[in-house]
PDB file of C-alpha atoms in Angstrom:
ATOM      1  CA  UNK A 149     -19.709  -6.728  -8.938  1.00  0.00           C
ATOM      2  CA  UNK A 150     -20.818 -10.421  -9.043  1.00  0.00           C
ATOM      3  CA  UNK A 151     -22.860 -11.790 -12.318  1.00  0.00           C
ATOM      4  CA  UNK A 152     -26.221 -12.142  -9.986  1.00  0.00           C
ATOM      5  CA  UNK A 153     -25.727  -8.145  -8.983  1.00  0.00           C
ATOM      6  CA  UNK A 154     -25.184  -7.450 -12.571  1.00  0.00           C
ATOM      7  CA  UNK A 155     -28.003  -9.249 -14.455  1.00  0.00           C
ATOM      8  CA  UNK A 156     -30.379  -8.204 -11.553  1.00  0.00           C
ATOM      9  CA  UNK A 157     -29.264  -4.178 -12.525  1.00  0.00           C
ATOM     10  CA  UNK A 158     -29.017  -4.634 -16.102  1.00  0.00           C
ATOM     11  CA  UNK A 159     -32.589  -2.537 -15.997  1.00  0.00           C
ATOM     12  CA  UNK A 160     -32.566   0.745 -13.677  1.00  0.00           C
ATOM     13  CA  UNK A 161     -35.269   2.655 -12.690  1.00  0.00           C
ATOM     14  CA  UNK A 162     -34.464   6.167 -10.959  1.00  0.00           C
ATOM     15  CA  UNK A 163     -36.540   9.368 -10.648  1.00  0.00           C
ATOM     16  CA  UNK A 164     -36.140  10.362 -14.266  1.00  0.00           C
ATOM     17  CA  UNK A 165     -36.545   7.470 -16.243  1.00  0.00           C
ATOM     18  CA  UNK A 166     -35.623   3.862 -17.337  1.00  0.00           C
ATOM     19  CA  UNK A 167     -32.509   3.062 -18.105  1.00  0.00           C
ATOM     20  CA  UNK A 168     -31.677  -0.677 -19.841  1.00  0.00           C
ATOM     21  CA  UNK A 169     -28.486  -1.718 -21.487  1.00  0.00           C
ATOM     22  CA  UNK A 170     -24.921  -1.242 -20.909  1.00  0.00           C
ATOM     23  CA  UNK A 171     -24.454   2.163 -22.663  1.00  0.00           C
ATOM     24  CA  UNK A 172     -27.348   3.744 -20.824  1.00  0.00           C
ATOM     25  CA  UNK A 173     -26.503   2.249 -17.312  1.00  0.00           C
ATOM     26  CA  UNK A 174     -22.828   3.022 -17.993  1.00  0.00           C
ATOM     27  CA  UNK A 175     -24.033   6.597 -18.701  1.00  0.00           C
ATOM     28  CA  UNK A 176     -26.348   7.400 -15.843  1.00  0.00           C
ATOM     29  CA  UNK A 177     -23.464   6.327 -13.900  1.00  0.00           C
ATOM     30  CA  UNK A 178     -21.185   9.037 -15.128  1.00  0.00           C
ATOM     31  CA  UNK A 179     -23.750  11.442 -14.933  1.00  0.00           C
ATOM     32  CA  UNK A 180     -24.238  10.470 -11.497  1.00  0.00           C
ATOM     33  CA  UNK A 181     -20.848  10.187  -9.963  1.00  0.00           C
ATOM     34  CA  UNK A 182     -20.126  13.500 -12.265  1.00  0.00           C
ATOM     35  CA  UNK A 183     -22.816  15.394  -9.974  1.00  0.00           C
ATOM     36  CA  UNK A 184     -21.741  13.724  -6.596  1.00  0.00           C
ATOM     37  CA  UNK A 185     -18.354  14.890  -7.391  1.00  0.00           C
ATOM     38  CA  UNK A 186     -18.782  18.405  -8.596  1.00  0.00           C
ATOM     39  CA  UNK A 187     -21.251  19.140  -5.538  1.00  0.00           C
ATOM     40  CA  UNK A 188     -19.320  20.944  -3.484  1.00  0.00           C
ATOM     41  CA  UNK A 189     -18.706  24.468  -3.643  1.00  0.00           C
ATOM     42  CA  UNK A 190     -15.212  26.028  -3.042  1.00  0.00           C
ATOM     43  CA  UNK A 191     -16.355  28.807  -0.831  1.00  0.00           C
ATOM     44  CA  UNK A 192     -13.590  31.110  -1.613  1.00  0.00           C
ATOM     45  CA  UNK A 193     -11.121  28.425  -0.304  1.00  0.00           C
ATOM     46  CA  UNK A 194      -9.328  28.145  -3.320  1.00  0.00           C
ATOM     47  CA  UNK A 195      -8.127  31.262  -4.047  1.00  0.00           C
ATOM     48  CA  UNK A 196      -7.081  31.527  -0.308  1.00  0.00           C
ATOM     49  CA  UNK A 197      -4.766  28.949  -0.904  1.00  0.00           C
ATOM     50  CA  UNK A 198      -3.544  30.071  -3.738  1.00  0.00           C
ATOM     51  CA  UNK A 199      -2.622  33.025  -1.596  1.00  0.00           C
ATOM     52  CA  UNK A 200      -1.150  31.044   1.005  1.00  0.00           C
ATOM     53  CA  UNK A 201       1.137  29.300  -1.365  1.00  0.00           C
ATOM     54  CA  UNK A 202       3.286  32.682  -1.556  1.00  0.00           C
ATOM     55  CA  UNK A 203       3.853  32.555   2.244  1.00  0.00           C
ATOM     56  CA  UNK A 204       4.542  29.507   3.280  1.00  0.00           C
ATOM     57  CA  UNK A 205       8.183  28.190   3.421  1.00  0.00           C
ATOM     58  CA  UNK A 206       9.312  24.925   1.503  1.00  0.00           C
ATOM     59  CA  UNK A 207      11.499  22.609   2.427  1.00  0.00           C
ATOM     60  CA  UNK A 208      14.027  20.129   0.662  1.00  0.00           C
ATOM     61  CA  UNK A 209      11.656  17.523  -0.986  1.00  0.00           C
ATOM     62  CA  UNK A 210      14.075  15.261  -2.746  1.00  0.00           C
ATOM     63  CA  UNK A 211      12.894  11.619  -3.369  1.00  0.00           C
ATOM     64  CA  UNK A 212      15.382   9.195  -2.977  1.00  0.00           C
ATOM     65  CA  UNK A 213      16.236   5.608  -4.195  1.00  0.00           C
ATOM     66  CA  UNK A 214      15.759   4.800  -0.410  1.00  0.00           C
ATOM     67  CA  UNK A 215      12.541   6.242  -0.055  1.00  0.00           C
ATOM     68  CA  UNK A 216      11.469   4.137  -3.652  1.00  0.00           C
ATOM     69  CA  UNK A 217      12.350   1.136  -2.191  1.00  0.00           C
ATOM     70  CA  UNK A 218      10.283   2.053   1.245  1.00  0.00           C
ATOM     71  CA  UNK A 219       7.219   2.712  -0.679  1.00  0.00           C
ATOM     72  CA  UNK A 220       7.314   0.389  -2.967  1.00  0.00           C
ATOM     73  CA  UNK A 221       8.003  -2.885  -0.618  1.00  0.00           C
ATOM     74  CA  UNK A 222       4.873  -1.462   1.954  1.00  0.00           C
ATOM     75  CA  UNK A 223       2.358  -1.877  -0.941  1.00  0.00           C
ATOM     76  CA  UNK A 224       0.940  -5.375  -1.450  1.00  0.00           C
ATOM     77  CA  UNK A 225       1.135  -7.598  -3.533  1.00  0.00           C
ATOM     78  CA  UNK A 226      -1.348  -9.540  -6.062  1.00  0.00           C
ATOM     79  CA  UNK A 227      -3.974  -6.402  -6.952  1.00  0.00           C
ATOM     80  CA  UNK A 228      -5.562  -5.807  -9.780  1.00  0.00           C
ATOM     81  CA  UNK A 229      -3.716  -3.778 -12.768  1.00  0.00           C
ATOM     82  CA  UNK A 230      -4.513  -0.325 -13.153  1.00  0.00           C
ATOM     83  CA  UNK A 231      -5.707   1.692 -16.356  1.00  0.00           C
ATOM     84  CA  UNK A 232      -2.349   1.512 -18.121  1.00  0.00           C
ATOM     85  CA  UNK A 233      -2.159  -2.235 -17.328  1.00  0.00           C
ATOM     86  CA  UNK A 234       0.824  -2.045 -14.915  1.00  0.00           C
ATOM     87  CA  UNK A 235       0.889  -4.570 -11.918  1.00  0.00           C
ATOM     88  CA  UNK A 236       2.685  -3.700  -8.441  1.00  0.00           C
ATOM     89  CA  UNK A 237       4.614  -6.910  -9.574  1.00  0.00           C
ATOM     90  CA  UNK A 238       6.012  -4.570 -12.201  1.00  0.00           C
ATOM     91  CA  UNK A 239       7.692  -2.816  -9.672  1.00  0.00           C
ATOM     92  CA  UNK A 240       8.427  -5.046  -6.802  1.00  0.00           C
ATOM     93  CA  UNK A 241      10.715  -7.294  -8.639  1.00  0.00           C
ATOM     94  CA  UNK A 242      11.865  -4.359 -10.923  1.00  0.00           C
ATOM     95  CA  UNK A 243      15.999  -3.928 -11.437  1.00  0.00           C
ATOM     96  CA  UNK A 244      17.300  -0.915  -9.069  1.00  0.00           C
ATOM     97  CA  UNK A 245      17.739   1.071 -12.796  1.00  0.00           C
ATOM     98  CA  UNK A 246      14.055   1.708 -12.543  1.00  0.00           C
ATOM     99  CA  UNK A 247      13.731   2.794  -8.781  1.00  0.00           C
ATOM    100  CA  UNK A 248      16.509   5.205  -9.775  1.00  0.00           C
ATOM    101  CA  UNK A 249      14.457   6.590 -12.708  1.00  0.00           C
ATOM    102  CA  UNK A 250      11.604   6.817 -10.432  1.00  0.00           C
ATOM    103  CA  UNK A 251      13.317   9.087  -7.744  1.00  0.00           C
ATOM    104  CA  UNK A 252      14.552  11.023 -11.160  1.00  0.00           C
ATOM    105  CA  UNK A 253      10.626  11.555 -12.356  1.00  0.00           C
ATOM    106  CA  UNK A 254       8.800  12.174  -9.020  1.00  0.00           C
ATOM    107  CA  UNK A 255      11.800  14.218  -7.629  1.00  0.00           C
ATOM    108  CA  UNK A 256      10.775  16.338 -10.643  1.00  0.00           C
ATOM    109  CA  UNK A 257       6.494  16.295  -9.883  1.00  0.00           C
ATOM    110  CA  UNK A 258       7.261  17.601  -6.878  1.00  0.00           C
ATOM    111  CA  UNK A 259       9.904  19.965  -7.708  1.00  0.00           C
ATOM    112  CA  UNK A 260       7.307  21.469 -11.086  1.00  0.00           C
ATOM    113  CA  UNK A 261       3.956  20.556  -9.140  1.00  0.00           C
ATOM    114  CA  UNK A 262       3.359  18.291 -12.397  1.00  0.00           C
ATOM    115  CA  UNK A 263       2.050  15.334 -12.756  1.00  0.00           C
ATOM    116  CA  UNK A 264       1.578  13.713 -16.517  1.00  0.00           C
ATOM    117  CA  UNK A 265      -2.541  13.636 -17.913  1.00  0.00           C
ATOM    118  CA  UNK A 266      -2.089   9.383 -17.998  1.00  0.00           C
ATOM    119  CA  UNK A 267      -0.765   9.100 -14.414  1.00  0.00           C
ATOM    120  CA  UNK A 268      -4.023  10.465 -13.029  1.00  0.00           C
ATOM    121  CA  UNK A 269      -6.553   7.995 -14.225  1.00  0.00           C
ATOM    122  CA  UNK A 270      -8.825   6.916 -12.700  1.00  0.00           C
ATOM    123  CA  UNK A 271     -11.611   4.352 -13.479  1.00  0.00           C
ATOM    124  CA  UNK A 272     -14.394   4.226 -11.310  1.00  0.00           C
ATOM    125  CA  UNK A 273     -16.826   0.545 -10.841  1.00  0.00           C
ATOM    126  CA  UNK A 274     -20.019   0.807  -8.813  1.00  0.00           C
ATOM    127  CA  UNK A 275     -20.271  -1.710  -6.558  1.00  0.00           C
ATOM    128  CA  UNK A 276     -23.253  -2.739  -4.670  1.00  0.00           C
ATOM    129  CA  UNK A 277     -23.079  -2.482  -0.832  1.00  0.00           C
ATOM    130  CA  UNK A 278     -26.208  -4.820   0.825  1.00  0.00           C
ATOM    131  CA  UNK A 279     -26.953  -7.911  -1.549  1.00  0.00           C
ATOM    132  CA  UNK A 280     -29.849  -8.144   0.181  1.00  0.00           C
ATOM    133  CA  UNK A 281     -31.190  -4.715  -0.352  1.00  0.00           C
ATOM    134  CA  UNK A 282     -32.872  -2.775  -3.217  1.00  0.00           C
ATOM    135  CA  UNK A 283     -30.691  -3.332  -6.789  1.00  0.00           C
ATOM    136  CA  UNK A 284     -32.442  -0.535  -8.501  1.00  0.00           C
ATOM    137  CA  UNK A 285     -31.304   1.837  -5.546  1.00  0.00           C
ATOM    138  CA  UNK A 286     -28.584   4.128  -6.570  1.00  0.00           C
ATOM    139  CA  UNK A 287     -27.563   4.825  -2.894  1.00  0.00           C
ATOM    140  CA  UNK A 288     -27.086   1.110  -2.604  1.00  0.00           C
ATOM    141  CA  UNK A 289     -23.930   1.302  -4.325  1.00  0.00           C
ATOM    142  CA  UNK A 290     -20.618   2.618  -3.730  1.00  0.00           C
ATOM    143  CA  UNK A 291     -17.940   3.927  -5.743  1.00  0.00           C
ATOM    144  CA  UNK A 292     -14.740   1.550  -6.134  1.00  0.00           C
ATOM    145  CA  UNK A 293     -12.132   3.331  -8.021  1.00  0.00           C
ATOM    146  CA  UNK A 294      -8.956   1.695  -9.573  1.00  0.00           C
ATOM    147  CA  UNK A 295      -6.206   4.419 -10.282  1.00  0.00           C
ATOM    148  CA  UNK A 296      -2.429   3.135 -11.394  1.00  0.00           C
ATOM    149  CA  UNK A 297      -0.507   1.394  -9.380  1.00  0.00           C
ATOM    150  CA  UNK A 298       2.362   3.562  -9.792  1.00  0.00           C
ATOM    151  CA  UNK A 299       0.326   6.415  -8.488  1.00  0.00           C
ATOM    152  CA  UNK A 300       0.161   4.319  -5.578  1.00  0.00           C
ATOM    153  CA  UNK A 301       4.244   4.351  -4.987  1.00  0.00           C
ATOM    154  CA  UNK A 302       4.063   8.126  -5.368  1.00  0.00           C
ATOM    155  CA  UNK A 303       0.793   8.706  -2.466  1.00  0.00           C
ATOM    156  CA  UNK A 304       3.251   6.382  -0.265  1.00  0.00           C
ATOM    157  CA  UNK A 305       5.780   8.423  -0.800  1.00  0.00           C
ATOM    158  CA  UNK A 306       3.670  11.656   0.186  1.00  0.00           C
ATOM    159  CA  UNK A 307       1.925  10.063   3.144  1.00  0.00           C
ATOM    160  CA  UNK A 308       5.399   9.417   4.928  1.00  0.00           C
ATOM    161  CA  UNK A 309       6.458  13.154   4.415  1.00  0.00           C
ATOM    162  CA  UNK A 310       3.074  13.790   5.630  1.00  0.00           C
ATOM    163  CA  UNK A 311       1.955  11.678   8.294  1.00  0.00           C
ATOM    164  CA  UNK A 312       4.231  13.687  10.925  1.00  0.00           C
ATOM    165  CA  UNK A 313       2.196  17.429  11.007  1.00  0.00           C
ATOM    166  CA  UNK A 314       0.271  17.258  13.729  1.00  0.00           C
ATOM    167  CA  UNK A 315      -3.494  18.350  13.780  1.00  0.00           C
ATOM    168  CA  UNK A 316      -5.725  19.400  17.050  1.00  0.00           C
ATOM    169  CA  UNK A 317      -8.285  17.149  15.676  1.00  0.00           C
ATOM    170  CA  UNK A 318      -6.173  14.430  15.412  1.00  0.00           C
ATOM    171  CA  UNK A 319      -6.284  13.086  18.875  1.00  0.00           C
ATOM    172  CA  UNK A 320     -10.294  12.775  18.361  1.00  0.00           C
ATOM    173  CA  UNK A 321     -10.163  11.046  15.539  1.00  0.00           C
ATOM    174  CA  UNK A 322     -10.049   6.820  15.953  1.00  0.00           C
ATOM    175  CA  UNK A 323     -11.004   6.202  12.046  1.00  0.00           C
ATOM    176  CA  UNK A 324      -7.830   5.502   9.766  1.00  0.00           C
ATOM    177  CA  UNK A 325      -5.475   6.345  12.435  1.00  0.00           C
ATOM    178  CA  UNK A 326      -3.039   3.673  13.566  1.00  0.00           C
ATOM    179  CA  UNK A 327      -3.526   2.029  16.922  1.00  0.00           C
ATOM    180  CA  UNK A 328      -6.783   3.464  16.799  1.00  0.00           C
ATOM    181  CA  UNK A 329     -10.335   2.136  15.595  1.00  0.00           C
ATOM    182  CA  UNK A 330     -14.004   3.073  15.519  1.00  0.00           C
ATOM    183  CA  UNK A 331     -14.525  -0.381  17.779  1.00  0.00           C
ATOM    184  CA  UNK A 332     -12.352   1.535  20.118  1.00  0.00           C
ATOM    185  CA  UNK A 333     -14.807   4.733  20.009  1.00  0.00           C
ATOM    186  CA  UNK A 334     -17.392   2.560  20.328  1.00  0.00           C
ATOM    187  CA  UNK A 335     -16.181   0.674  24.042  1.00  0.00           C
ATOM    188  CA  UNK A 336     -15.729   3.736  24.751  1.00  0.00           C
ATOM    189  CA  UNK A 337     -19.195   5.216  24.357  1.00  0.00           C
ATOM    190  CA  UNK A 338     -21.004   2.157  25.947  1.00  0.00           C
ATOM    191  CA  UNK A 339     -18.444   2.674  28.677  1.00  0.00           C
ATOM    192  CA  UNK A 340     -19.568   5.931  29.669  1.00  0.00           C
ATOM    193  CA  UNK A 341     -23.545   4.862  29.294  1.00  0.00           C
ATOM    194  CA  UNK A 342     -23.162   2.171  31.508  1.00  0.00           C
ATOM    195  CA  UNK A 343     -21.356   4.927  33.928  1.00  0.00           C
ATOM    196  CA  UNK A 344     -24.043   6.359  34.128  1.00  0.00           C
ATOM    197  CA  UNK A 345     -26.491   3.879  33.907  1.00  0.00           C
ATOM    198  CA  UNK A 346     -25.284   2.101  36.868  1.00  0.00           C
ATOM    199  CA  UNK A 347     -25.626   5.653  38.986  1.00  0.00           C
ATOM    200  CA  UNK A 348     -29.663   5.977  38.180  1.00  0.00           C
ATOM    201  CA  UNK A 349     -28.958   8.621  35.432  1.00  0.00           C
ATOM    202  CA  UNK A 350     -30.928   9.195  32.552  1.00  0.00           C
ATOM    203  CA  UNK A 351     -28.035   9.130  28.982  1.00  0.00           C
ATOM    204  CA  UNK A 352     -29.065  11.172  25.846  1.00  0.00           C
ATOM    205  CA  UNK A 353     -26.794  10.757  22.758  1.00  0.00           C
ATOM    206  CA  UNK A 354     -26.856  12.832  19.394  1.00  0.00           C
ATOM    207  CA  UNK A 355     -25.401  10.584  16.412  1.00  0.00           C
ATOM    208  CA  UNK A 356     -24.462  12.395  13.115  1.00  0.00           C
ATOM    209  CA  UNK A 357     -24.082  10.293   9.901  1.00  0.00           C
ATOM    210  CA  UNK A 358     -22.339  12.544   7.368  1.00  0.00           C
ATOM    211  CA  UNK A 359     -23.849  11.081   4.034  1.00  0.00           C
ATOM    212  CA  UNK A 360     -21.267  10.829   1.002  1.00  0.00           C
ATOM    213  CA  UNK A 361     -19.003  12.124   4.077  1.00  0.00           C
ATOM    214  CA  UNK A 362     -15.586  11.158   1.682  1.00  0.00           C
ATOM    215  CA  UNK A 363     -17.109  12.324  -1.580  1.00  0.00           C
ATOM    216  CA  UNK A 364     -17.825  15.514  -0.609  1.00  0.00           C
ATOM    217  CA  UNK A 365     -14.699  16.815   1.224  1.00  0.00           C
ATOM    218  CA  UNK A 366     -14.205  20.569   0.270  1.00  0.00           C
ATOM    219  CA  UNK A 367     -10.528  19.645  -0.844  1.00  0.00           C
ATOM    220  CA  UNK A 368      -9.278  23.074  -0.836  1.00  0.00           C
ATOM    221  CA  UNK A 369     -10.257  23.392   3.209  1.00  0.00           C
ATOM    222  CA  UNK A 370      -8.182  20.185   3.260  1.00  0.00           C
ATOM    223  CA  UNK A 371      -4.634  21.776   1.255  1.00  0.00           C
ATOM    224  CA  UNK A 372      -5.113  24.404   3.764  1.00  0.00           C
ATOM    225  CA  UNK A 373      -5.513  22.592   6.938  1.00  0.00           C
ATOM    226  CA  UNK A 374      -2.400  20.826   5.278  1.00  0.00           C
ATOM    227  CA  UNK A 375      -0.668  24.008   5.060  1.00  0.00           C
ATOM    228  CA  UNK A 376      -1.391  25.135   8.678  1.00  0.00           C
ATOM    229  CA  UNK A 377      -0.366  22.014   9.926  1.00  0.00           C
ATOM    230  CA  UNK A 378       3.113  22.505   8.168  1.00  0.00           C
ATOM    231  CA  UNK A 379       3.360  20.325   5.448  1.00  0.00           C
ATOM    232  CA  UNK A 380       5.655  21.926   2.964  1.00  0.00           C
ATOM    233  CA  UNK A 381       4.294  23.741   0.279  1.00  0.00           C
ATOM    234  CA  UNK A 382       5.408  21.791  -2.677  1.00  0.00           C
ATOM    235  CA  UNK A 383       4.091  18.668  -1.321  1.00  0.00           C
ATOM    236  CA  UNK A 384       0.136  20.548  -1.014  1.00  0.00           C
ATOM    237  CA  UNK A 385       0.533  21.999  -4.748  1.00  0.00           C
ATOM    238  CA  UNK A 386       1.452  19.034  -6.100  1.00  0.00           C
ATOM    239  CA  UNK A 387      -1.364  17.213  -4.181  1.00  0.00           C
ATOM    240  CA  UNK A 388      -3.786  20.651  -5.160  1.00  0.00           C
ATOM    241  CA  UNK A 389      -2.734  19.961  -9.474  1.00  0.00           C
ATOM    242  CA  UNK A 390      -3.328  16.439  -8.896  1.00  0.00           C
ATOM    243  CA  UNK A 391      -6.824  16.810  -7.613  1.00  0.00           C
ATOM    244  CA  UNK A 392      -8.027  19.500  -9.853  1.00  0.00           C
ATOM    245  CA  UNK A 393      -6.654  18.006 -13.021  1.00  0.00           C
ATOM    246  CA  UNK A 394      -7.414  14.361 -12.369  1.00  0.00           C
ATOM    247  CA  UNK A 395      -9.709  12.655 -14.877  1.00  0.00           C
ATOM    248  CA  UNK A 396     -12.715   9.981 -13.871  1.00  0.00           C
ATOM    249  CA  UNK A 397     -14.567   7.273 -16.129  1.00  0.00           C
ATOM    250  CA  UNK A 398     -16.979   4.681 -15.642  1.00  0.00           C
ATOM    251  CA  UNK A 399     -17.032   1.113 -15.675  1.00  0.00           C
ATOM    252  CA  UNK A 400     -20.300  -0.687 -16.262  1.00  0.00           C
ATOM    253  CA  UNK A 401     -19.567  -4.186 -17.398  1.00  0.00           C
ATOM    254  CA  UNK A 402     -17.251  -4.499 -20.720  1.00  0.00           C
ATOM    255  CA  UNK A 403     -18.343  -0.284 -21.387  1.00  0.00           C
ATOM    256  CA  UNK A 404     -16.340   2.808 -19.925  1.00  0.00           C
ATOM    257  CA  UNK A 405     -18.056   6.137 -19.996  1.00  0.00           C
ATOM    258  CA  UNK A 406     -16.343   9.163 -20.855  1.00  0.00           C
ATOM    259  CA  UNK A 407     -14.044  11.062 -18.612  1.00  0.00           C
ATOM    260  CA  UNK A 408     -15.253  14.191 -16.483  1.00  0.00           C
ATOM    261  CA  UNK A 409     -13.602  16.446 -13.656  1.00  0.00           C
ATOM    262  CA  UNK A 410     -13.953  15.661 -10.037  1.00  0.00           C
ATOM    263  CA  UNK A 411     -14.343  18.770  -7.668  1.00  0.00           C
ATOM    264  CA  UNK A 412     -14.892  17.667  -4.504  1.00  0.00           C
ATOM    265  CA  UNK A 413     -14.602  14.457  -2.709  1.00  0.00           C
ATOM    266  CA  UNK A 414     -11.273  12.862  -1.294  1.00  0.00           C
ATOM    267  CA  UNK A 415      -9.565  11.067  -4.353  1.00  0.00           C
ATOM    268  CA  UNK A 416     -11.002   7.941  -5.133  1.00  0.00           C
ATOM    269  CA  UNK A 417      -8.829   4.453  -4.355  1.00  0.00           C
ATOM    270  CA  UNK A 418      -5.863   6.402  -2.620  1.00  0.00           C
ATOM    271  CA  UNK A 419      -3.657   5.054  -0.399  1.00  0.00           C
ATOM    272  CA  UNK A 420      -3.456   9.099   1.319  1.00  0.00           C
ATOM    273  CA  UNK A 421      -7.016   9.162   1.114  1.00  0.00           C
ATOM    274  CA  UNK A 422      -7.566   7.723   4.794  1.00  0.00           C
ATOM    275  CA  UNK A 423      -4.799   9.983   6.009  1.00  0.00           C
ATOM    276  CA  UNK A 424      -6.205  13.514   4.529  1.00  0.00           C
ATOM    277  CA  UNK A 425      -9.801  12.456   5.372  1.00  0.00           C
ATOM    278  CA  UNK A 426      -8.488  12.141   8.915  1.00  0.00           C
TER     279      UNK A 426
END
């Protein structure tokens, strides 16, 4: 967030109270993002997955030095460090001992379904989404989330053992798809009004904006849907202990809140996040 954004939200007044100083801010954040983010109820989809699990097949899910160097040469360069302080520099110009160690470790996640407490966090920055708008207006910010960059190889790795299952509601979806985008939708649906337009007809159209529609993905519908569509098992658990044990803190200026549980919503600042949400 720029300085002008800051100083102008330094003093924020919601429906309970006033809130001034980096502590408090930093705090109604948390508290904030904490109920966004636990809003969602399971509806009994957990424990159907958890029965799932036992019937579904795996495959081999080795990682290779290959597939290391894959992920790691698609991600860019010149981002920001995550929460341990690592750069994708760290990486990209790291000795070939290192991208062996790396197949070692997240052959092994996938293998135990693991994945170490520190490798999972996540620090979230609200960032304000119309300059021109309303400051004091919590729904006038989004959520910007900075995770390790190393978690970043590993989601790479996932989405290309992913990306091939096949989905019937794939083919209408043009968001995060490649070769596809919501510009395209959108020709598309002026297309078909001018149609009929041009032919004297009269065109109603029903638009649905899903509010928070990221945020508040039921994430145990989505392992499911992952499992149908034949992703192997390992993968889903792994992604399924990553979710639920994942940890999320707040950034307001130079203070970070405390860390609390996310249990719903797509995972902040992924690179699989487009792909699942799809």
């Amino acid at each position: 967030m720029n300085k002008v954004s800051c100083k102008k939200a330094t003093s924020y007044v919601n429906k309970i109270g006033t809130c001034v100083g980096e502590r408090e801010i930093c705090e109604m954040w948390k508290d904030h993002f904490k109920s966004l983010y636990n809003s969602v109820p399971d509806g009994g989809a957990r424990s159907m997955f958890q029965q799932n699990c036992v019937t579904v097949e795996n495959v081999n899910c080795n990682v290779t030095v290959r597939d290391i160097v894959d992920a790691v040469c698609a991600l860019s360069k010149g981002k920001i460090a995550g929460p341990n302080g690592l750069f994708m520099e760290s990486f990209i110009y790291a000795c070939p001992e290192l991208w062996i160690h790396l197949s070692l470790f997240f052959t092994a996640c996938i293998k135990h379904c693991f994945l170490p407490d520190s490798f999972m966090d996540v620090v979230i920055t609200p960032l304000i989404k119309n300059k021109g708008g309303n400051v004091t207006d919590i729904n006038n910010y989004r959520a910007i989330a900075l995770s390790n960059v190393d978690t970043k190889i590993l989601e790479r790795l996932l989405l290309s053992k992913t990306k091939e299952s096949v989905s019937e509601g794939d083919k209408y979806q043009f968001g995060f798809k490649a070769g596809h985008s919501t510009s395209m939708c959108t020709g598309v649906v002026k297309k078909v009004i001018n149609y009929y337009i041009d032919k004297g007809s009269h065109v109603f159209a029903c638009f649905v904006d899903l509010t928070k529609a990221f945020d508040r993905v039921n994430y145990w519908k989505l392992f499911n849907q992952l499992l149908r569509d034949g992703v192997d098992v390992y993968l889903v658990k792994l992604l399924a202990y990553w979710y639920v044990n994942q940890e999320v803190s707040v950034r307001w200026l130079s203070t970070r809140s405390e860390s609390f549980h996310v249990g719903n919503g797509s995972k902040q600042g992924g690179v699989l996040s487009q792909y699942l949400f799809t």
